[in-house]
Coordinates of C-alpha atoms and ligand atoms in Angstrom, one line a residue:
M132 CA 49.7 -6.7 -0.2
V133 CA 50.8 -3.9 -2.2
Q134 CA 48.7 -0.6 -2.4
I135 CA 48.4 1.2 -5.7
P136 CA 45.9 4.0 -6.1
S137 CA 43.4 3.9 -8.9
R138 CA 43.1 1.6 -11.7
R139 CA 45.9 -0.3 -10.7
T140 CA 45.7 -4.1 -10.0
V141 CA 46.4 -4.7 -6.3
L142 CA 47.4 -8.5 -6.1
S143 CA 47.3 -9.9 -2.7
G144 CA 49.9 -12.9 -3.4
L145 CA 52.2 -14.6 -1.0
A146 CA 55.4 -15.7 -2.3
G147 CA 56.3 -19.1 -1.3
T148 CA 52.8 -20.3 -1.3
G149 CA 52.5 -20.7 -4.4
A150 CA 50.7 -17.7 -5.3
A151 CA 51.4 -15.1 -8.2
V152 CA 53.8 -12.3 -8.0
I153 CA 52.7 -9.2 -10.0
G154 CA 54.6 -6.5 -11.5
F155 CA 54.0 -3.6 -13.6
D156 CA 55.4 -3.4 -16.9
P157 CA 55.7 -0.2 -18.4
F158 CA 56.1 -1.2 -21.9
T159 CA 52.9 -3.2 -22.2
R160 CA 51.3 -1.1 -19.6
S161 CA 50.0 -4.3 -17.9
W162 CA 50.6 -6.4 -14.9
A163 CA 52.9 -9.3 -15.5
A164 CA 52.4 -12.5 -13.3
A165 CA 54.9 -15.1 -12.6
D166 CA 54.4 -17.7 -9.8
A167 CA 56.9 -18.6 -7.3
T168 CA 59.0 -20.5 -9.3
G169 CA 59.4 -17.1 -11.5
A170 CA 57.3 -18.9 -14.5
H171 CA 54.9 -17.2 -15.9
G172 CA 51.3 -18.2 -15.1
P173 CA 47.8 -18.2 -16.4
L174 CA 47.7 -14.7 -14.7
A175 CA 50.2 -12.9 -16.7
H176 CA 49.1 -9.7 -17.9
V177 CA 46.2 -9.1 -15.4
P178 CA 44.7 -5.7 -16.8
P179 CA 45.0 -2.5 -14.3
L180 CA 42.0 -2.8 -11.9
D181 CA 40.3 -0.3 -9.7
G182 CA 40.1 -3.4 -7.1
T183 CA 41.9 -6.1 -5.8
L184 CA 43.0 -9.5 -7.4
A185 CA 43.7 -12.0 -4.6
T186 CA 45.8 -15.0 -4.7
D187 CA 46.9 -15.5 -1.0
A188 CA 46.0 -19.0 0.6
P189 CA 43.2 -17.9 2.8
S190 CA 41.4 -16.2 0.0
L191 CA 41.6 -19.3 -2.4
D192 CA 40.5 -21.6 0.7
A193 CA 37.7 -19.3 1.4
A194 CA 36.4 -19.2 -2.2
A195 CA 36.9 -23.1 -2.3
D196 CA 34.1 -23.6 0.4
D197 CA 30.5 -22.4 0.9
Y198 CA 27.4 -23.0 3.3
G199 CA 27.3 -26.9 2.3
H200 CA 31.2 -27.3 3.6
H201 CA 31.5 -30.6 1.5
V202 CA 32.5 -29.5 -1.9
H203 CA 35.9 -27.9 -2.6
H204 CA 37.3 -26.4 -6.0
R205 CA 40.2 -23.9 -5.5
P206 CA 40.4 -21.2 -7.9
L207 CA 43.5 -19.3 -9.2
A208 CA 42.4 -16.0 -8.1
V209 CA 39.4 -14.0 -6.3
L210 CA 38.5 -10.8 -7.7
R211 CA 37.2 -8.2 -5.5
P212 CA 35.8 -5.6 -8.1
G213 CA 36.2 -2.1 -7.3
S214 CA 34.1 -0.9 -10.0
V215 CA 32.2 -2.6 -13.2
A216 CA 35.1 -1.9 -15.1
D217 CA 37.1 -4.5 -13.2
V218 CA 34.4 -7.3 -13.7
V219 CA 34.6 -6.2 -17.6
A220 CA 38.6 -6.3 -17.6
M221 CA 38.6 -9.7 -16.0
I222 CA 36.0 -11.3 -18.1
R223 CA 37.6 -10.1 -21.0
F224 CA 41.2 -11.5 -19.7
C225 CA 39.3 -14.7 -18.7
N226 CA 38.1 -15.1 -22.2
T227 CA 41.5 -14.4 -23.7
H228 CA 42.9 -17.0 -21.6
G229 CA 40.4 -19.8 -21.2
L230 CA 39.9 -19.3 -17.7
P231 CA 36.4 -20.4 -16.2
I232 CA 34.6 -17.9 -13.9
A233 CA 32.2 -17.9 -11.0
P234 CA 30.2 -15.2 -9.5
R235 CA 30.1 -15.5 -5.9
G236 CA 27.6 -13.3 -3.5
Q237 CA 27.8 -14.8 -0.1
G238 CA 28.6 -18.5 -0.9
H239 CA 25.5 -19.8 0.8
G240 CA 24.8 -22.3 -1.9
T241 CA 25.7 -25.9 -0.6
F242 CA 27.1 -27.6 -3.6
G243 CA 30.2 -25.7 -5.0
Q244 CA 27.7 -23.8 -7.3
A245 CA 29.8 -20.5 -6.6
Q246 CA 33.0 -22.3 -6.9
V247 CA 35.7 -22.8 -9.7
D248 CA 38.4 -25.2 -10.1
G249 CA 41.4 -23.4 -11.5
G250 CA 39.4 -20.2 -12.7
L251 CA 38.4 -16.8 -11.3
V252 CA 36.1 -16.3 -8.6
I253 CA 34.5 -12.5 -8.8
E254 CA 33.0 -12.0 -5.3
T255 CA 30.3 -9.5 -5.2
P256 CA 30.3 -8.0 -1.7
T257 CA 32.0 -4.8 -2.9
L258 CA 29.4 -4.0 -5.5
A259 CA 27.3 -2.7 -2.4
G260 CA 25.9 0.4 -3.7
I261 CA 22.2 1.2 -2.7
G262 CA 20.8 3.8 -5.2
P263 CA 17.9 6.5 -4.1
V264 CA 14.3 5.2 -3.9
T265 CA 12.5 6.8 -6.8
R266 CA 8.8 8.0 -7.1
D267 CA 7.7 4.8 -9.0
R268 CA 8.8 2.8 -5.9
T269 CA 11.7 1.1 -7.6
V270 CA 15.6 1.1 -6.1
T271 CA 18.7 -0.1 -8.0
V272 CA 21.3 -1.7 -6.2
G273 CA 24.8 -3.6 -6.6
A274 CA 24.6 -7.3 -6.8
G275 CA 26.6 -7.8 -3.5
V276 CA 24.3 -6.0 -1.7
K277 CA 22.6 -8.1 1.0
W278 CA 19.1 -8.3 1.5
S279 CA 19.4 -7.2 5.2
A280 CA 21.0 -3.8 4.4
L281 CA 18.2 -3.4 1.5
A282 CA 15.5 -3.7 3.8
K283 CA 17.0 -1.2 6.4
A284 CA 17.5 1.2 3.4
T285 CA 13.9 1.0 1.9
L286 CA 12.0 0.8 5.2
A287 CA 13.6 4.4 6.1
H288 CA 11.3 5.3 3.3
G289 CA 8.5 3.2 4.7
L290 CA 9.0 0.6 1.7
T291 CA 10.0 -2.7 1.3
P292 CA 11.0 -5.3 -1.5
P293 CA 7.8 -7.5 -1.4
V294 CA 9.5 -11.1 -1.1
F295 CA 12.1 -12.1 1.2
T296 CA 14.2 -15.1 1.8
D297 CA 14.1 -16.7 5.6
Y298 CA 17.6 -15.7 5.7
L299 CA 18.5 -11.9 4.9
E300 CA 22.2 -12.2 4.6
L301 CA 22.1 -13.4 1.0
S302 CA 23.2 -11.2 -1.7
V303 CA 20.8 -9.8 -4.2
G304 CA 23.1 -11.3 -7.2
G305 CA 22.9 -14.7 -5.4
T306 CA 19.3 -15.0 -4.8
L307 CA 18.2 -13.4 -8.1
A308 CA 20.6 -16.1 -10.1
V309 CA 18.6 -18.7 -8.3
G310 CA 15.0 -17.1 -7.7
G311 CA 14.4 -16.2 -4.2
L312 CA 11.2 -18.1 -2.7
G313 CA 9.6 -16.9 0.8
G314 CA 6.5 -17.1 2.4
Q315 CA 5.5 -14.2 0.5
T316 CA 5.9 -15.7 -2.5
H317 CA 2.1 -17.0 -2.8
Q318 CA 1.2 -13.2 -2.9
H319 CA 4.1 -11.9 -5.0
G320 CA 5.8 -14.6 -6.6
A321 CA 9.7 -15.3 -6.1
Q322 CA 12.4 -12.3 -5.8
V323 CA 13.0 -12.8 -9.6
D324 CA 9.4 -12.0 -10.4
N325 CA 10.0 -8.6 -9.0
V326 CA 13.0 -7.0 -11.1
T327 CA 12.4 -4.2 -13.4
A328 CA 16.1 -4.1 -14.9
L329 CA 19.5 -5.8 -14.5
Q330 CA 23.0 -4.6 -14.8
V331 CA 25.3 -7.5 -16.1
V332 CA 28.6 -7.9 -17.8
T333 CA 27.9 -11.2 -20.2
G334 CA 30.2 -14.0 -20.3
A335 CA 31.8 -12.6 -23.5
G336 CA 32.8 -9.3 -21.0
E337 CA 30.1 -6.6 -22.5
P338 CA 28.4 -4.8 -20.0
L339 CA 24.8 -4.2 -20.9
T340 CA 21.5 -3.4 -19.3
C341 CA 18.5 -5.6 -19.6
S342 CA 14.8 -5.5 -19.0
P343 CA 11.9 -7.1 -20.3
T344 CA 11.9 -4.4 -23.4
R345 CA 15.8 -4.5 -23.8
H346 CA 17.8 -7.5 -24.3
A347 CA 14.9 -9.3 -23.2
D348 CA 16.6 -12.7 -24.0
L349 CA 19.4 -11.8 -21.8
F350 CA 17.2 -10.6 -18.6
E351 CA 15.0 -13.9 -19.2
A352 CA 18.5 -16.0 -19.3
T353 CA 19.7 -14.1 -16.3
L354 CA 16.8 -14.0 -13.8
A355 CA 17.2 -17.5 -12.2
G356 CA 19.7 -18.4 -14.7
L357 CA 22.0 -19.8 -12.4
G358 CA 24.8 -17.6 -13.4
Q359 CA 25.2 -19.6 -16.8
C360 CA 25.0 -16.2 -19.4
S361 CA 26.1 -13.0 -17.2
V362 CA 27.2 -11.9 -14.1
I363 CA 24.9 -9.5 -12.4
V364 CA 26.5 -6.5 -11.1
G365 CA 23.4 -4.4 -10.5
A366 CA 19.5 -4.9 -10.1
T367 CA 16.5 -2.4 -10.3
L368 CA 13.7 -3.9 -7.9
T369 CA 10.2 -3.0 -7.3
L370 CA 9.0 -1.9 -3.6
V371 CA 5.6 -2.2 -1.9
P372 CA 4.6 -0.2 1.1
A373 CA 5.8 -1.7 4.5
P374 CA 3.9 -2.4 7.4
D375 CA 4.7 -0.9 10.9
T376 CA 4.3 -4.3 12.7
V377 CA 3.3 -7.8 11.8
R378 CA 1.1 -10.6 13.8
H379 CA 3.1 -13.7 13.6
Y380 CA 1.1 -17.0 13.8
L381 CA 2.7 -20.8 14.8
L382 CA -0.3 -23.2 14.3
P383 CA 0.2 -26.9 15.4
Y384 CA -1.0 -29.6 13.3
D385 CA -1.1 -33.2 14.6
D386 CA -1.3 -34.6 10.8
L387 CA 0.1 -33.7 7.5
E388 CA -3.2 -33.7 5.2
T389 CA -5.0 -31.2 7.5
Y390 CA -2.2 -29.1 7.3
L391 CA -1.5 -29.1 3.7
D392 CA -5.5 -28.7 3.1
D393 CA -5.2 -25.5 5.7
Q394 CA -2.2 -24.1 3.9
R395 CA -4.0 -24.7 0.4
R396 CA -6.9 -22.7 1.5
L397 CA -4.7 -19.9 3.0
A398 CA -2.6 -19.9 -0.3
E399 CA -6.1 -19.6 -2.2
D400 CA -7.8 -17.1 -0.1
R401 CA -4.4 -14.8 0.7
R402 CA -5.5 -13.8 4.1
F403 CA -2.1 -13.6 5.4
A404 CA 0.9 -11.9 3.7
Y405 CA 3.1 -14.6 4.6
L406 CA 2.8 -18.2 4.5
E407 CA 5.2 -21.1 5.4
G408 CA 5.6 -24.2 7.6
Q409 CA 7.7 -26.8 9.1
V410 CA 7.3 -30.4 9.1
T411 CA 8.3 -32.2 12.5
A412 CA 9.1 -35.4 13.9
D413 CA 6.4 -36.8 16.2
A414 CA 7.2 -38.8 19.3
S415 CA 8.0 -42.0 17.0
G416 CA 10.5 -40.1 14.9
A417 CA 8.1 -40.1 12.0
F418 CA 7.7 -36.5 10.0
S419 CA 3.9 -36.6 10.4
T420 CA 3.4 -33.3 12.3
A421 CA 3.8 -29.8 11.7
V422 CA 3.7 -26.0 12.2
L423 CA 2.0 -23.8 9.8
E424 CA 3.7 -20.2 10.2
A425 CA 1.7 -17.3 9.0
A426 CA 2.0 -13.6 9.2
A427 CA -0.6 -10.5 8.9
Y428 CA 0.6 -7.1 7.6
G429 CA -0.9 -4.3 10.1
P430 CA -0.9 -0.8 8.7
P431 CA -0.2 1.0 6.5
A432 CA 0.3 -2.3 4.6
G433 CA -2.7 -4.0 5.8
P434 CA -5.5 -3.8 8.3
A435 CA -5.0 -4.0 11.7
P436 CA -5.0 -7.6 12.1
D437 CA -8.3 -9.6 13.4
D438 CA -7.7 -13.2 15.0
T439 CA -10.9 -14.4 14.5
A440 CA -11.1 -13.4 10.6
L441 CA -7.4 -14.6 10.2
L442 CA -8.1 -18.1 11.9
D443 CA -11.6 -18.7 10.7
G444 CA -12.0 -22.3 9.5
L445 CA -8.5 -23.6 10.5
R446 CA -7.9 -27.0 11.9
H447 CA -4.9 -26.5 14.2
T448 CA -4.7 -27.6 17.9
A449 CA -5.7 -24.2 18.9
S450 CA -4.6 -24.7 22.6
G451 CA -0.8 -24.5 21.0
A452 CA -1.1 -21.7 18.8
Q453 CA 1.4 -19.0 19.7
I454 CA 0.6 -15.6 18.2
S455 CA 2.7 -12.4 18.6
D456 CA 3.2 -8.8 17.4
V457 CA 6.3 -7.5 16.2
T458 CA 7.8 -4.7 14.2
Y459 CA 8.4 -5.7 10.4
G460 CA 12.1 -5.3 10.9
D461 CA 12.0 -7.9 13.5
F462 CA 9.8 -10.0 11.8
L463 CA 12.2 -9.9 8.4
D464 CA 15.2 -10.7 10.5
R465 CA 13.7 -13.3 12.8
L466 CA 16.2 -15.8 12.1
A467 CA 19.0 -13.7 13.5
P468 CA 18.7 -15.3 17.1
T469 CA 18.9 -18.7 15.9
V470 CA 21.4 -18.2 13.4
A471 CA 23.6 -16.6 16.4
A472 CA 23.2 -19.8 18.5
L473 CA 23.8 -22.2 15.6
K474 CA 27.1 -20.3 15.2
E475 CA 27.8 -20.6 18.9
S476 CA 27.2 -24.1 19.1
G477 CA 29.0 -25.0 15.8
V478 CA 26.0 -26.3 13.8
W479 CA 26.5 -23.6 11.6
A480 CA 29.8 -25.0 10.1
Y481 CA 28.3 -28.6 9.8
A482 CA 28.0 -30.1 6.4
H483 CA 24.5 -29.0 4.8
P484 CA 23.8 -31.6 1.9
W485 CA 20.6 -29.9 1.4
L486 CA 17.7 -30.7 -0.7
N487 CA 14.9 -28.2 -2.1
L488 CA 11.9 -29.9 -4.4
L489 CA 9.0 -28.2 -5.8
I490 CA 5.9 -30.6 -5.8
P491 CA 2.7 -30.4 -8.0
G492 CA 0.0 -29.5 -5.4
D493 CA -2.5 -31.8 -7.0
S494 CA 0.1 -34.8 -5.4
V495 CA 1.6 -32.9 -2.7
A496 CA 0.2 -35.0 0.1
A497 CA 1.2 -38.3 -1.6
T498 CA 4.6 -37.0 -3.1
A499 CA 5.8 -35.2 -0.1
G500 CA 4.3 -38.1 2.3
A501 CA 6.7 -40.5 0.3
V502 CA 9.8 -38.7 0.6
L503 CA 9.1 -37.7 4.2
A504 CA 8.4 -41.4 4.8
D505 CA 11.9 -42.2 4.0
L506 CA 13.4 -39.3 6.0
T507 CA 14.8 -40.1 9.5
E508 CA 15.7 -37.7 12.5
A509 CA 19.7 -39.1 11.7
D510 CA 19.3 -38.0 8.2
L511 CA 18.1 -34.7 8.8
G512 CA 20.5 -34.3 11.6
A513 CA 20.4 -30.7 13.3
G514 CA 18.6 -29.4 10.4
L515 CA 14.5 -28.7 9.5
V516 CA 12.0 -29.5 7.1
L517 CA 9.9 -26.8 5.4
L518 CA 6.9 -27.7 3.3
Y519 CA 4.9 -24.6 2.0
P520 CA 2.6 -23.7 -1.1
L521 CA 3.4 -21.1 -3.9
T522 CA 1.0 -19.7 -6.4
G523 CA 1.7 -20.7 -9.9
A524 CA 0.3 -17.7 -11.3
R525 CA 2.7 -15.4 -9.7
L526 CA 5.6 -17.2 -10.9
T527 CA 6.3 -15.8 -14.3
T528 CA 10.1 -16.0 -14.6
P529 CA 10.9 -18.6 -17.6
L530 CA 14.0 -20.2 -15.9
L531 CA 13.0 -20.8 -12.6
R532 CA 11.5 -24.2 -13.3
T533 CA 8.4 -25.1 -11.4
P534 CA 5.8 -27.9 -12.0
D535 CA 2.9 -27.1 -14.1
D536 CA 0.5 -27.0 -11.1
P537 CA -1.6 -24.1 -10.0
M538 CA -0.3 -24.5 -6.5
P539 CA 3.3 -26.0 -6.3
Y540 CA 4.7 -27.1 -3.0
L541 CA 8.3 -26.2 -1.7
L542 CA 9.6 -29.1 -0.1
A543 CA 13.2 -28.6 1.7
L544 CA 14.9 -30.9 3.5
L545 CA 17.4 -28.6 5.4
R546 CA 19.9 -31.3 6.6
A547 CA 23.0 -30.5 8.8
V548 CA 25.6 -33.5 9.8
P549 CA 29.0 -32.8 11.1
A550 CA 31.4 -32.3 8.0
T551 CA 33.9 -34.6 9.3
D552 CA 31.1 -37.5 8.8
T553 CA 32.1 -37.8 4.9
A554 CA 30.2 -41.0 4.9
A555 CA 26.8 -39.5 6.2
V556 CA 27.2 -36.7 3.5
D557 CA 27.9 -39.3 0.7
R558 CA 24.7 -41.3 1.9
L559 CA 22.5 -37.9 2.1
L560 CA 23.7 -37.4 -1.5
T561 CA 22.5 -40.5 -2.7
A562 CA 18.8 -40.1 -0.7
N563 CA 18.6 -36.8 -2.4
R564 CA 18.7 -38.2 -5.6
K565 CA 16.1 -40.6 -4.6
A566 CA 13.8 -38.2 -3.4
Y567 CA 14.6 -36.0 -6.5
D568 CA 13.6 -39.1 -8.6
T569 CA 10.3 -39.6 -6.5
V570 CA 9.1 -35.9 -7.2
A571 CA 10.2 -35.6 -10.7
A572 CA 8.3 -39.0 -11.1
A573 CA 5.2 -37.1 -9.9
G574 CA 6.3 -34.1 -12.3
G575 CA 8.3 -32.1 -9.8
T576 CA 11.3 -30.1 -10.1
Q577 CA 14.2 -29.3 -8.2
Y578 CA 14.8 -25.7 -6.7
P579 CA 18.5 -25.6 -7.5
V580 CA 20.3 -24.0 -4.4
G581 CA 20.9 -27.5 -2.6
S582 CA 23.2 -30.8 -3.0
L583 CA 21.8 -32.7 -5.8
P584 CA 24.0 -34.9 -8.2
F585 CA 22.6 -33.7 -11.7
T586 CA 24.0 -34.6 -15.0
R587 CA 23.6 -32.7 -18.5
A588 CA 20.7 -34.9 -19.4
D589 CA 19.0 -33.8 -16.0
W590 CA 19.7 -30.4 -16.8
R591 CA 18.1 -30.5 -20.1
H592 CA 15.1 -32.3 -18.5
H593 CA 15.1 -29.7 -15.7
Y594 CA 14.7 -26.8 -18.3
G595 CA 12.4 -28.4 -20.4
A596 CA 10.5 -26.1 -22.8
A597 CA 13.0 -23.4 -21.8
W598 CA 16.1 -25.2 -22.7
P599 CA 16.4 -24.1 -26.2
Q600 CA 16.1 -20.7 -25.0
L601 CA 18.9 -20.9 -22.7
A602 CA 21.1 -22.8 -24.8
A603 CA 20.7 -20.0 -27.5
A604 CA 21.3 -17.4 -24.9
K605 CA 24.4 -19.2 -23.8
A606 CA 26.1 -19.6 -27.0
T607 CA 25.3 -15.5 -27.7
Y608 CA 26.5 -14.3 -24.2
D609 CA 29.0 -16.6 -23.0
P610 CA 30.5 -18.5 -26.1
K611 CA 33.2 -19.8 -24.6
A612 CA 31.1 -21.4 -21.9
L613 CA 33.4 -20.0 -19.1
L614 CA 30.5 -18.9 -16.6
V615 CA 29.7 -21.1 -13.7
P616 CA 30.9 -24.5 -14.7
G617 CA 30.1 -25.9 -11.4
R618 CA 26.6 -26.5 -12.0
G619 CA 27.6 -29.0 -15.2
I620 CA 24.9 -27.4 -17.0
F621 CA 26.9 -26.9 -20.3
Q622 CA 30.7 -28.2 -19.4
T623 CA 31.5 -31.6 -18.6
T624 CA 33.4 -30.8 -15.9
Ligands
FAD1697 C1 20.6 -20.1 5.9 C2 20.1 -20.2 4.3 C3 18.8 -20.0 4.1 C4 18.0 -19.7 2.9 N1 16.8 -19.4 3.0 C5 16.5 -19.6 1.4 C6 14.7 -19.1 1.3 O1 14.2 -18.9 2.3 N2 14.5 -18.8 0.0 C7 15.2 -19.2 -1.1 O2 15.0 -19.0 -2.1 N3 16.9 -19.6 -1.1 C8 17.2 -19.7 0.5 N4 18.3 -20.0 0.6 C9 19.1 -20.3 -0.5 C10 19.7 -19.2 -1.2 O3 18.8 -18.1 -1.6 C11 20.9 -19.6 -2.1 O4 21.7 -20.3 -2.2 C12 21.5 -18.3 -2.8 O5 22.1 -18.3 -4.5 C13 22.5 -17.6 -1.9 O6 23.0 -16.4 -2.4 P1 24.5 -15.8 -2.1 O7 24.7 -14.6 -2.0 O8 25.1 -16.7 -1.0 O9 25.0 -16.8 -3.3 P2 26.2 -17.8 -3.7 O10 26.2 -19.0 -3.1 O11 27.6 -17.1 -3.6 O12 26.0 -17.7 -5.5 C14 24.9 -18.9 -5.7 C15 24.9 -19.1 -7.1 O13 24.5 -17.8 -7.7 C16 25.7 -17.5 -8.9 N5 25.5 -16.2 -8.6 C17 26.1 -15.3 -7.1 N6 26.0 -14.0 -7.6 C18 25.9 -13.7 -8.8 C19 25.8 -12.9 -9.8 N7 26.0 -11.5 -9.0 N8 25.6 -12.9 -10.8 C20 25.1 -14.2 -11.4 N9 25.3 -15.2 -10.8 C21 25.6 -15.0 -9.6 C22 26.6 -18.3 -8.3 O14 27.9 -18.5 -9.1 C23 26.3 -19.6 -7.8 O15 26.1 -20.3 -9.0 C24 18.9 -20.2 1.8 C25 20.4 -20.3 2.1 C26 20.9 -20.6 3.4 C27 22.3 -21.0 3.6

């Protein structure tokens, strides 16, 4: 690796591995690339950069993998931007040379969503700035900031983003590109519903700030826009008062209908700040039992939790209830010990052909029941099943496609099977498609973070009434259709 200070490309390539070799041309004031054979390749004349452009094998291999571990597309290079100007320069470079582009946060998609064959991956973790918390309770952060770091920074001010994903080590840009759902969504919508402005670089290489009142079409095309129109480089997020402590409830249910009825009741009366739940296999292996998970926020965000009032009317098996008081920080990061154990056991590195579906609430018992009736413990592997309600009225981002229902439910089959078992992965992709078809026939949609074979026609159906808006924004902001081809929404590859 050559170290060159300020606005100079640092290209970490290894000669002999097929990687590019870069030299600065004083006449063109650009970096000329030649591959290991000396021939000029697609990376010729890379512009000067503040950050690094990597073409070494470990960087390319890492960029050709994700949390799914079953799709692999190798890019030509990986940009680790030292500035937004680097993102602008390299997107313009890609436009000149017709190179496809994929931004990548933490690479926790499961189906190659942040990968790009023969193109440029823009890794955002170097865009990690967290700005000051403003008087009107907002904070502006770099797209590569992880939600865990953001929570720590805002908690120092007694404030918090209102909605979190279950796992905090995801990037702000990565979850705003998909939606960002969690147990607080029934109260506050998705993470994308809590953004006041975005700083982006369009697919044409133009840096812009957009908001509901400024380039509103771009704002709407970017939030939950799957990276199709722009790369998010920064976001301004709303904050709310944080509780000091949280009372956390795990309430077991013997049957799904009662579980779903109680969840609906809780989502409607909003007595809890957080509401989720898992479906579990009974002794016969049928997915017919469940554990409702809820949390009440204490002062200063809410009143001191009162078990009698909070559990009033619920029909769980009281003897199995688990109730604990934890700090808000520990509550947010509650998956950390489980993740450490999964890493230790090797399950974290398993293939994750996940499926995330959004089901109309009016038919959730029948539709989720049909999907779960087809599910076996073997097909779930070392994974788990989530099933919980959202509040339709709080989901206002046009491209976060949810069923037309006041209370859609998220059903997530978070499968985990050994990555070497490619036959199982193939079988589960087929099973995912079958389950999706069942849910789509009932008016449901997918939440596109999992592994679901989807055609361009499927995407058109997925976007429905929002398709013309997305297609128009794509034509305006990414006219060469270079951004995130792995989704297969516009590109045929
Ligand atoms: C363990 C685990 C738990 C999860 N829990 C939840 C949960 O509770 N709720 C939930 O909603 N989701 C959850 N997810 C899914 C997760 O939110 C998405 O997969 C998310 O996109 C991952 O963020 P990332 O930073 O890894 O993004 P990546 O995987 O790197 O990227 C995801 C997509 O967004 C695009 N993208 C990334 N960064 C940008 C950017 N800056 N600008 C534009 N596009 C960009 C990529 O090109 C890609 O298409 C979970 C995933 C895992 C692995």
